[in-house]
PDB file of C-alpha atoms in Angstrom:
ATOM      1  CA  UNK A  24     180.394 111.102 123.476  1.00 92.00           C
ATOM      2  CA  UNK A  25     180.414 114.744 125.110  1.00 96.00           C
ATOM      3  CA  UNK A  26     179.480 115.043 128.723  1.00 98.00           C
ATOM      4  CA  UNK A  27     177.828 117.861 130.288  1.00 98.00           C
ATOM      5  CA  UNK A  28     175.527 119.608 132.752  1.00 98.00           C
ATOM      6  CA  UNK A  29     172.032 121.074 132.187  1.00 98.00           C
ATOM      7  CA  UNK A  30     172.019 124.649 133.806  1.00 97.00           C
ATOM      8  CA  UNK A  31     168.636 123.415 135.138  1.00 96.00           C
ATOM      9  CA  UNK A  32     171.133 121.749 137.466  1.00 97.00           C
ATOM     10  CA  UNK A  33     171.890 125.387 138.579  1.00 96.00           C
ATOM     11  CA  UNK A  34     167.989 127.076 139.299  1.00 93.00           C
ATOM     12  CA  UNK A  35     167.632 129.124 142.205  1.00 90.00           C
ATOM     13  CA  UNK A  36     171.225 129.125 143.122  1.00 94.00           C
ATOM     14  CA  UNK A  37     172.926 131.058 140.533  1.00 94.00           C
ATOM     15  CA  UNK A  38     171.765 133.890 138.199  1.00 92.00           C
ATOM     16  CA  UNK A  39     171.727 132.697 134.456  1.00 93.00           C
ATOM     17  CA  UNK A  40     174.485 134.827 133.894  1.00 95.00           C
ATOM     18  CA  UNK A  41     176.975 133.382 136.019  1.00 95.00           C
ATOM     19  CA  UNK A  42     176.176 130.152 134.808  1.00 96.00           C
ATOM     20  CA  UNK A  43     178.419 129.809 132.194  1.00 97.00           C
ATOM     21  CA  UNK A  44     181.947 131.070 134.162  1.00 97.00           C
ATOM     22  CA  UNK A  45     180.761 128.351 136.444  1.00 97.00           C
ATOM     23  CA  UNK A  46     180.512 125.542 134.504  1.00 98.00           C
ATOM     24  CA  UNK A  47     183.780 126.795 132.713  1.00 97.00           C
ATOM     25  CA  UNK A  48     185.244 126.611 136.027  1.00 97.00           C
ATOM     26  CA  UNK A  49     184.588 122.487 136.200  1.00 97.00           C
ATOM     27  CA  UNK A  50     185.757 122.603 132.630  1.00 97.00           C
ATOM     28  CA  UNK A  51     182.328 121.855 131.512  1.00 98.00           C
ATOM     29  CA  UNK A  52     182.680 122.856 127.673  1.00 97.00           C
ATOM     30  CA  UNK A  53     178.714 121.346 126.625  1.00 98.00           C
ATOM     31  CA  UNK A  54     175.570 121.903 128.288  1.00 98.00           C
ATOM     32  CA  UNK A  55     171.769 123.131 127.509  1.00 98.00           C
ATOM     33  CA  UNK A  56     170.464 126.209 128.279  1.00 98.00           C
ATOM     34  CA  UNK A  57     166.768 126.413 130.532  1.00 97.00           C
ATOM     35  CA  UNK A  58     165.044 129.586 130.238  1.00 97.00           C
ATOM     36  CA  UNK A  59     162.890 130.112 133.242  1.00 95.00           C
ATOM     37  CA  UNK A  60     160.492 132.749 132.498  1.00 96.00           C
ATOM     38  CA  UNK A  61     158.883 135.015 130.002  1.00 97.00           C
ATOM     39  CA  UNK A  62     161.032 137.890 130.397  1.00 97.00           C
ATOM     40  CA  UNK A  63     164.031 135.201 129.645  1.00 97.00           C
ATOM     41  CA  UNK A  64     162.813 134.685 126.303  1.00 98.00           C
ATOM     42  CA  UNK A  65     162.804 138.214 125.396  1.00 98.00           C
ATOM     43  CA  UNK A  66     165.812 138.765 122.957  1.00 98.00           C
ATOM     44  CA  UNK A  67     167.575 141.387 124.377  1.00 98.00           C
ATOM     45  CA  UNK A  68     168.084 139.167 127.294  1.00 98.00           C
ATOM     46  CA  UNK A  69     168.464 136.083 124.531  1.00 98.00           C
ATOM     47  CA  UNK A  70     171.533 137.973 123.236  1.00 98.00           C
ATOM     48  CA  UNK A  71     173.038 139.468 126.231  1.00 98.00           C
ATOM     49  CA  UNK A  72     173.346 135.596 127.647  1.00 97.00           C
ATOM     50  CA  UNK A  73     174.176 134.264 124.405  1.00 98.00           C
ATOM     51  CA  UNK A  74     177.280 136.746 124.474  1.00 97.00           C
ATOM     52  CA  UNK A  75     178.361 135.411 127.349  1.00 97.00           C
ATOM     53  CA  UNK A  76     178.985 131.712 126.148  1.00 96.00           C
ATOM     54  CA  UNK A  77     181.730 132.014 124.942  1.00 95.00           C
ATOM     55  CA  UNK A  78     182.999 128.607 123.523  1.00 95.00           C
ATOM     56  CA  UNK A  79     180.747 126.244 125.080  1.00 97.00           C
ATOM     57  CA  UNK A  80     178.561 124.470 122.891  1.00 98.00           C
ATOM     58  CA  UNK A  81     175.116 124.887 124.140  1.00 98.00           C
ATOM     59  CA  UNK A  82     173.514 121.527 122.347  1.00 98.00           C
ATOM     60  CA  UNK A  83     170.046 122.283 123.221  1.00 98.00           C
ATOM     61  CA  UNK A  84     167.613 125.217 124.710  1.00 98.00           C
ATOM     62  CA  UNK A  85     164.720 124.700 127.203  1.00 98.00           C
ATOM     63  CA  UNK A  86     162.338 126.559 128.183  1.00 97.00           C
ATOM     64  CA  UNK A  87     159.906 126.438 131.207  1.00 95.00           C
ATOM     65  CA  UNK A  88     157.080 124.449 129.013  1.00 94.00           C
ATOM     66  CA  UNK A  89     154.057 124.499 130.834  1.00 94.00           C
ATOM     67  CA  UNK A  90     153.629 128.262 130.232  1.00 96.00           C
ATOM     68  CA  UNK A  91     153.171 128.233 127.056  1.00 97.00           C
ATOM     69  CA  UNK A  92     153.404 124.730 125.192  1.00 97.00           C
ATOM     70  CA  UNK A  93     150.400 123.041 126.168  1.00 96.00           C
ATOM     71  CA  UNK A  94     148.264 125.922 124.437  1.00 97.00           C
ATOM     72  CA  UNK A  95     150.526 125.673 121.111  1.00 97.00           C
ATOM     73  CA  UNK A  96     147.965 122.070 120.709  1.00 96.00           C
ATOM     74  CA  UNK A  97     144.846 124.667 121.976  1.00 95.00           C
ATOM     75  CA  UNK A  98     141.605 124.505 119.385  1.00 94.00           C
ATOM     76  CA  UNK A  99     141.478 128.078 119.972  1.00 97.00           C
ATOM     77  CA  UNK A 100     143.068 130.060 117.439  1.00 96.00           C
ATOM     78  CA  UNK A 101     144.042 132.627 119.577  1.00 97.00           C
ATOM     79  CA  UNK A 102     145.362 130.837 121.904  1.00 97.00           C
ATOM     80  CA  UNK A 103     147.126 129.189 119.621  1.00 97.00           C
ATOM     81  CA  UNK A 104     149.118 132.231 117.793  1.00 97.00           C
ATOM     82  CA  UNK A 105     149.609 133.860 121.733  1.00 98.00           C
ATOM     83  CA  UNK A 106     151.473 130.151 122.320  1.00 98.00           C
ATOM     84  CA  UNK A 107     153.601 130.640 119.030  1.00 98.00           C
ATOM     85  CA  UNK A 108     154.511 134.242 119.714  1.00 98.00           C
ATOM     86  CA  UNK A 109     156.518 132.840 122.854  1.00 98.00           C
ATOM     87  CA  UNK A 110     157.522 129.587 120.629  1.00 98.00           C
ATOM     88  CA  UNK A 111     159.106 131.440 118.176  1.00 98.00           C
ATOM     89  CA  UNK A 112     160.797 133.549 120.996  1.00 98.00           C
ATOM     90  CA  UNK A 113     162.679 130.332 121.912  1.00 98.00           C
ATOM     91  CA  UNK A 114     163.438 128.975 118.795  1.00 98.00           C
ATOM     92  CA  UNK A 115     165.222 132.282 118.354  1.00 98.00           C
ATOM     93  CA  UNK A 116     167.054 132.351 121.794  1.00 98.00           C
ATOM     94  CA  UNK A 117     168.618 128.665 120.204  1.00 98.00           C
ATOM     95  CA  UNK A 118     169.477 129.928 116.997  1.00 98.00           C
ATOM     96  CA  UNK A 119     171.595 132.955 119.298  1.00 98.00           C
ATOM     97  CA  UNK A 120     173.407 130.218 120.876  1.00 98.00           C
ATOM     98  CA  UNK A 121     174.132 128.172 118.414  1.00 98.00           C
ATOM     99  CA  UNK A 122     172.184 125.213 119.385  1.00 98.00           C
ATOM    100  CA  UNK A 123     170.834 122.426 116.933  1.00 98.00           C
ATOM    101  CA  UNK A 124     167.932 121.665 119.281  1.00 98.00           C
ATOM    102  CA  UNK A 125     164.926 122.792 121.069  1.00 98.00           C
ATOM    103  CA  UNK A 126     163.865 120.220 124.092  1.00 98.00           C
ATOM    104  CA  UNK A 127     160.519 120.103 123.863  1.00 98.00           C
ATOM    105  CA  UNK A 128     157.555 118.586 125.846  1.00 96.00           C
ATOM    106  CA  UNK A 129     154.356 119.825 124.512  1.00 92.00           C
ATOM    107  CA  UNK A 130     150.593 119.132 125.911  1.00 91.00           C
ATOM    108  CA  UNK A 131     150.180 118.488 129.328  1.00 91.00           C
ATOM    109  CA  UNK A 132     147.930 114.646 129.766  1.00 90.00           C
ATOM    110  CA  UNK A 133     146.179 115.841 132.857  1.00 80.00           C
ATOM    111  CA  UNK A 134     143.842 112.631 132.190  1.00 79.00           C
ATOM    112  CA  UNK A 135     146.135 109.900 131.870  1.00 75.00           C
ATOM    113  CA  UNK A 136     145.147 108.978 128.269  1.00 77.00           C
ATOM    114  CA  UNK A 137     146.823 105.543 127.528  1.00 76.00           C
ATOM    115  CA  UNK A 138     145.930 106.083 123.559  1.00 81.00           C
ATOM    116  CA  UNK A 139     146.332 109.212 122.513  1.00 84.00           C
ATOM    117  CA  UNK A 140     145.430 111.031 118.802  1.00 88.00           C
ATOM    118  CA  UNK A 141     148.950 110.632 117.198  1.00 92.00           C
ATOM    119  CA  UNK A 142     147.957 112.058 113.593  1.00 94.00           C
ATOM    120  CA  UNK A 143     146.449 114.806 115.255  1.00 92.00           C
ATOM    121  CA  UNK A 144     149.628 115.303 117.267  1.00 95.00           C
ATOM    122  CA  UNK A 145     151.970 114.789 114.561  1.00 97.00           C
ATOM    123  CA  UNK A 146     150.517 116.971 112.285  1.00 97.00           C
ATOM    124  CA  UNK A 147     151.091 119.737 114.831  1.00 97.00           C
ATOM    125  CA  UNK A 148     154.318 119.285 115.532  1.00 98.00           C
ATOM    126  CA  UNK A 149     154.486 118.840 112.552  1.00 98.00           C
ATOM    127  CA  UNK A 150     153.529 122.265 112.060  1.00 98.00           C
ATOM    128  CA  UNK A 151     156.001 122.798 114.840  1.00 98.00           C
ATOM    129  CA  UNK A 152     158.477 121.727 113.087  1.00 98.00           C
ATOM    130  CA  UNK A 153     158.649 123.655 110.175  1.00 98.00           C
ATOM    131  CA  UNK A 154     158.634 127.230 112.081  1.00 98.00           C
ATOM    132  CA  UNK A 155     161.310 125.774 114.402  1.00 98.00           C
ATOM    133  CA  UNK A 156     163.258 125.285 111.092  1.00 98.00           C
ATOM    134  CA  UNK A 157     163.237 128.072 109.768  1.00 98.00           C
ATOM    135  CA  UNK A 158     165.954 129.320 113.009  1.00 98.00           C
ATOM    136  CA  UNK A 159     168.090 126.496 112.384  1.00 98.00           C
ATOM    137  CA  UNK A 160     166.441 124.321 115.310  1.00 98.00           C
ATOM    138  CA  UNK A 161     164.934 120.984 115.439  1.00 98.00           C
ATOM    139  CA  UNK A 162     161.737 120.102 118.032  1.00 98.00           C
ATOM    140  CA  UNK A 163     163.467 117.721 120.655  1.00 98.00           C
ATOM    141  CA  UNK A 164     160.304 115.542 122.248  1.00 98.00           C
ATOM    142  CA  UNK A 165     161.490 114.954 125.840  1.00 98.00           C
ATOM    143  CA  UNK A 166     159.925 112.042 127.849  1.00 97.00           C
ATOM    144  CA  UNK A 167     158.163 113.548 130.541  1.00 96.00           C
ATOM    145  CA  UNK A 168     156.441 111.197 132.967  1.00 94.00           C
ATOM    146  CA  UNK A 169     153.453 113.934 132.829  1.00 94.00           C
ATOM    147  CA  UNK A 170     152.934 113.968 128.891  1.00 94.00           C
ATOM    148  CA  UNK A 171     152.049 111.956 126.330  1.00 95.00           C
ATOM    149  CA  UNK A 172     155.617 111.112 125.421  1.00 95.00           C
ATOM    150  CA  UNK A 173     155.655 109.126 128.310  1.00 95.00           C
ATOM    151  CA  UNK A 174     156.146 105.419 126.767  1.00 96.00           C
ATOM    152  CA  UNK A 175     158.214 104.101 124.364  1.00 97.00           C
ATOM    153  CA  UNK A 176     154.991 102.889 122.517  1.00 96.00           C
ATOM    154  CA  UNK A 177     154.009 106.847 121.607  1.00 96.00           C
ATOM    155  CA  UNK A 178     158.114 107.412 120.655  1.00 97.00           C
ATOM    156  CA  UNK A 179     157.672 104.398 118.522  1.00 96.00           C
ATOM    157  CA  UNK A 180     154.011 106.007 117.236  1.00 96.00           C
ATOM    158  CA  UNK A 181     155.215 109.787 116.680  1.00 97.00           C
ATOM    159  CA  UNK A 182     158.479 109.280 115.288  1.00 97.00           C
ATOM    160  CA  UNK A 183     157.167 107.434 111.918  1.00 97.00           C
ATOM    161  CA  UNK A 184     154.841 110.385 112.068  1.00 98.00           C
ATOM    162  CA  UNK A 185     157.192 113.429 112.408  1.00 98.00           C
ATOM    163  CA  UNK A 186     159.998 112.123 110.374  1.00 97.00           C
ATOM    164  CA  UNK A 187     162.135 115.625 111.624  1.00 97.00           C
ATOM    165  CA  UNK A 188     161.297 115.453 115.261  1.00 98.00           C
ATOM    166  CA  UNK A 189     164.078 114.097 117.580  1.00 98.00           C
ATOM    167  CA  UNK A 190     163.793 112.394 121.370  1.00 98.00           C
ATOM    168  CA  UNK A 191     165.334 113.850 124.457  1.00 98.00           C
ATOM    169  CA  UNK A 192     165.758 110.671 126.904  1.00 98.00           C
ATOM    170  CA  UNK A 193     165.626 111.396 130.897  1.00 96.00           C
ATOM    171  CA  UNK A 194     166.254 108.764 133.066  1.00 95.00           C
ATOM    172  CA  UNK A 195     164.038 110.152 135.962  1.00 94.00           C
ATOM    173  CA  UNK A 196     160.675 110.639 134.119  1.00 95.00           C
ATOM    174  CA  UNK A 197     161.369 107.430 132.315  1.00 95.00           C
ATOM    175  CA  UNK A 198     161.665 105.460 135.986  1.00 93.00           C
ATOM    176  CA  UNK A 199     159.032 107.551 137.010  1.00 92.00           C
ATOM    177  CA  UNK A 200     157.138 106.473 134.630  1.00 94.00           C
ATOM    178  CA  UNK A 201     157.810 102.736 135.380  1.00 94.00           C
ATOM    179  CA  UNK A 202     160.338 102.112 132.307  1.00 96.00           C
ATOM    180  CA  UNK A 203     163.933 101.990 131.828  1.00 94.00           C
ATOM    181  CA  UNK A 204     166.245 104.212 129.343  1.00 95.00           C
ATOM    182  CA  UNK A 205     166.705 101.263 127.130  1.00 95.00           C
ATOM    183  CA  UNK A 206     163.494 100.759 126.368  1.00 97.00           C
ATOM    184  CA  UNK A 207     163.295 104.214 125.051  1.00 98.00           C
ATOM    185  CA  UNK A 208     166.258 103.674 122.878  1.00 97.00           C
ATOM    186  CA  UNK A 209     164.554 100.501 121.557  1.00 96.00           C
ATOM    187  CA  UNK A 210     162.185 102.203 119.461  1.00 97.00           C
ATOM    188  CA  UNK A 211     164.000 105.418 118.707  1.00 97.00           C
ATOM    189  CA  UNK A 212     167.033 105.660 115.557  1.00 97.00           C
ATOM    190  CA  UNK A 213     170.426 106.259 117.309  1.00 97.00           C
ATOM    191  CA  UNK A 214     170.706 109.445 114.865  1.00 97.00           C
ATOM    192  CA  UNK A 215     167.741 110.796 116.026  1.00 98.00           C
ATOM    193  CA  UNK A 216     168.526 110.913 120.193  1.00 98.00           C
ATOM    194  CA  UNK A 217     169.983 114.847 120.734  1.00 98.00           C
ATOM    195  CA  UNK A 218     169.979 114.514 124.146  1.00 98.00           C
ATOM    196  CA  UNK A 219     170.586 111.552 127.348  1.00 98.00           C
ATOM    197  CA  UNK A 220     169.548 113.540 130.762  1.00 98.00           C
ATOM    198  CA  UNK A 221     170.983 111.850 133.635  1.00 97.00           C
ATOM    199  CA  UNK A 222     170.374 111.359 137.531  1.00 96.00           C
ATOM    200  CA  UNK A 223     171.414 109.007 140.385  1.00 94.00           C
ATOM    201  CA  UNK A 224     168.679 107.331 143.003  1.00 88.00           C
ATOM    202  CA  UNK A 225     169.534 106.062 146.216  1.00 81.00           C
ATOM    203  CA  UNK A 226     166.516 104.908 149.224  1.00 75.00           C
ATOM    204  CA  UNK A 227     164.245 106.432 146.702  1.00 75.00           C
ATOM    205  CA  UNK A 228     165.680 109.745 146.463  1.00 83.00           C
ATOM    206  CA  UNK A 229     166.880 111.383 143.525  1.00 89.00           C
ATOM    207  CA  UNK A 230     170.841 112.660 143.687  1.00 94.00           C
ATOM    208  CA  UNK A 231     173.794 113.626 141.957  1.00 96.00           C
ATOM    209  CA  UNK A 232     175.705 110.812 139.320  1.00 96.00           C
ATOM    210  CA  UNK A 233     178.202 108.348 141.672  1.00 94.00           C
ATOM    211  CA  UNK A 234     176.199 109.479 144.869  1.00 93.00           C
ATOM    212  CA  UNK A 235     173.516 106.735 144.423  1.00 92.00           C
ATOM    213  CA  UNK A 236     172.862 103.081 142.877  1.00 92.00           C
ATOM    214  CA  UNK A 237     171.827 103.734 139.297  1.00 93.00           C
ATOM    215  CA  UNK A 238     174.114 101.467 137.312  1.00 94.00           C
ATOM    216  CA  UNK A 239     176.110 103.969 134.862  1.00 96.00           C
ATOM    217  CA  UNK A 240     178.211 100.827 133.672  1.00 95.00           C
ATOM    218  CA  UNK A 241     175.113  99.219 132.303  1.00 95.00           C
ATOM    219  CA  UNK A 242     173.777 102.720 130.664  1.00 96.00           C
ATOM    220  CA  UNK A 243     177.248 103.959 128.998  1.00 96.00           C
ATOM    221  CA  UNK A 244     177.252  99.957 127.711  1.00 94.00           C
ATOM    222  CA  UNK A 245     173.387 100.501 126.335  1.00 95.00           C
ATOM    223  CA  UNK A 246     174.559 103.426 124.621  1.00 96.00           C
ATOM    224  CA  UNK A 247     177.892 101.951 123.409  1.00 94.00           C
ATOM    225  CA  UNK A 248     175.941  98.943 122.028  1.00 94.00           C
ATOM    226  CA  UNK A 249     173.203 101.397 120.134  1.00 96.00           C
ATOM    227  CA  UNK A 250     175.912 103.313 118.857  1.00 96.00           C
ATOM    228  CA  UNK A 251     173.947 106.396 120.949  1.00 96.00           C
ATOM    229  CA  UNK A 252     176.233 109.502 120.169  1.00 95.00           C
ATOM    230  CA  UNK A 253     174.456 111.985 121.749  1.00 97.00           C
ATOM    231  CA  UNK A 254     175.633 114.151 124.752  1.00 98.00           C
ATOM    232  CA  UNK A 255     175.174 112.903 128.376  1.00 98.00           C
ATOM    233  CA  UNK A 256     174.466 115.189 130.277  1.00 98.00           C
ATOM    234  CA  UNK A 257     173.794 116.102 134.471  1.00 98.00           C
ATOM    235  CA  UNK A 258     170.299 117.147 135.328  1.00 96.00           C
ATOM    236  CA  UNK A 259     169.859 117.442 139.113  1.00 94.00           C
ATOM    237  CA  UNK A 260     167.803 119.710 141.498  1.00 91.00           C
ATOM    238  CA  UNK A 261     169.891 122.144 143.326  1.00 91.00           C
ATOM    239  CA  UNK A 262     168.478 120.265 146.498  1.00 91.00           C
ATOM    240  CA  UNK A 263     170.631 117.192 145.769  1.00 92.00           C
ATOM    241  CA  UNK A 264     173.372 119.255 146.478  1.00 95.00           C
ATOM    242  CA  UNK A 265     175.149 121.251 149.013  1.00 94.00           C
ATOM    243  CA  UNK A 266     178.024 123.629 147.467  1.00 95.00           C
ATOM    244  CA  UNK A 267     179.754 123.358 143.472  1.00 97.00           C
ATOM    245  CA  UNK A 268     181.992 121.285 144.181  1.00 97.00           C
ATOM    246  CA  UNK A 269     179.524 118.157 144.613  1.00 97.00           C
ATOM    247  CA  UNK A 270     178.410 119.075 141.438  1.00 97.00           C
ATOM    248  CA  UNK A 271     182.245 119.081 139.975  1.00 97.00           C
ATOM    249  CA  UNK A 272     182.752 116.100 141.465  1.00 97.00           C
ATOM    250  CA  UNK A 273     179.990 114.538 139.975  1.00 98.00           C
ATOM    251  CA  UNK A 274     180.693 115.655 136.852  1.00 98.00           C
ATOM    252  CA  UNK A 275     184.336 113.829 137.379  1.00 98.00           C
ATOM    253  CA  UNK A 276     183.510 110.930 138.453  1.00 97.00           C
ATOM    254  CA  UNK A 277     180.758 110.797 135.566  1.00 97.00           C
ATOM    255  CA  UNK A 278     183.295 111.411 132.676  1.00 97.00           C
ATOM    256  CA  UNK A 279     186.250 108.834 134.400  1.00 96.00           C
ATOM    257  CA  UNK A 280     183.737 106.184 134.740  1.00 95.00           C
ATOM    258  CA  UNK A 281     182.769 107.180 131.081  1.00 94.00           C
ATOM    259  CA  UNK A 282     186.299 106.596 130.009  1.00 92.00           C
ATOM    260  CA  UNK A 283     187.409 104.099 132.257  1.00 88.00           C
ATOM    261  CA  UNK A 284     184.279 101.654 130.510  1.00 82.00           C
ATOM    262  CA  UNK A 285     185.944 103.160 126.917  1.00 75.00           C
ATOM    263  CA  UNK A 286     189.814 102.485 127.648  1.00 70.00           C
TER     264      UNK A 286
END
């Protein structure tokens, strides 16, 4: 199993395009890569940061979804195509560097619906699906606390559904959403997981992995015991951190307690 760090561990302190001598600096060699804005999506930016990669396998891209992917599920046509303009912009940007995967949240459930219209849903992703193909990328469903893909009832729902879709699994919207990882991977194929986002807690507050009480040991054994493949990697704010070398450290420890549960 790789380990890695999101470069949305890295917003607002460093410039995109440093991000990648950074993280080569921890000997980081896998992360994904968060676009932040429109202009990020544009593809001479796409291809200038893409150049810059180098040999580090970028698994997944993300953008900032709430500009644009809640209005890809819009009734309104034109709303609709506006959405897919941008969508195809980032599908793009992961087919530049070389990533399999697009994390992907979708429509925003403002209203807290507890049973939500999964055909209609699937058949837009669906939809989704097959333009995200056609770059070489596959629609990622993370589980954000704020969506619909917030229970491991709807993964269980959408995935019969959207037989090509895969499941990006983040331990702080799941416990923000009152559930644990596992039951996540309980309802989700071990082949179809691209992507384990981890945190660390302690007195409530979110922090960097080995800094807080979230038991690692018991997640590294859930994935062990699933035969989860998928990349682990870091996803922090840069408020849970003072200077780079927290995050290195974190990073360390992260990967020795990884192989020290392995040897």
């Amino acid at each position: 199993m790789k380990i890695g760090i999101s470069t949305s561990t890295f917003f607002n302190t460093i410039a995109p395009e440093g991000m990648f001598d950074l993280m080569r600096n921890m000997r980081v060699d896998t992360t994904e890569v968060c676009l932040n804005t429109f202009s990020e999506y544009e593809k001479p930016y796409v291809d200038k940061l893409a150049s810059m990669r180098g040999t580090m396998n970028v698994v997944a891209v993300s953008p900032l979804s709430t500009q644009f992917e809640p209005q890809l599920f819009s009734p309104n046509i034109r709303v609709r195509s506006d959405a897919e303009l941008i969508f195809k912009k980032v599908c793009y940007a992961g087919f530049a560097f070389g990533a399999k995967f697009y994390t992907f949240r979708g429509p925003v459930n403002l209203d807290g619906v507890k049973s939500p219209d999964c055909t209609w849903l699937a058949q837009r992703i669906n939809q989704l699906s097959d333009i995200a193909a056609s770059y070489g990328v596959s629609l990622s469903l993370k589980n954000m606390r704020w969506s619909y893909a917030s229970t491991p009832e709807f993964y269980k729902k959408i995935l019969e559904l959207c037989p090509r879709l895969f499941a990006t699994f983040d331990v702080y919207n799941a416990e923000k959403a009152g559930y644990e990882l596992r039951e996540f991977f309980d309802v989700c194929p071990a082949q179809r997981i691209s992507l384990v986002e981890v945190t660390d807690t302690v007195k409530g507050e979110w922090c960097l992995p080995g800094r807080g009480k979230y038991n690692f040991d018991r997640l590294f054994a859930d994935l062990d015991k699933r035969k989860i493949l998928a990349p682990l990697l870091i996803v922090a704010s840069s408020n849970s951190y003072s200077d780079y070398f927290q995050v290195r450290d974190s990073f360390e420890w992260l990967v020795a307690s990884y192989n020290k549960l392995k040897s």
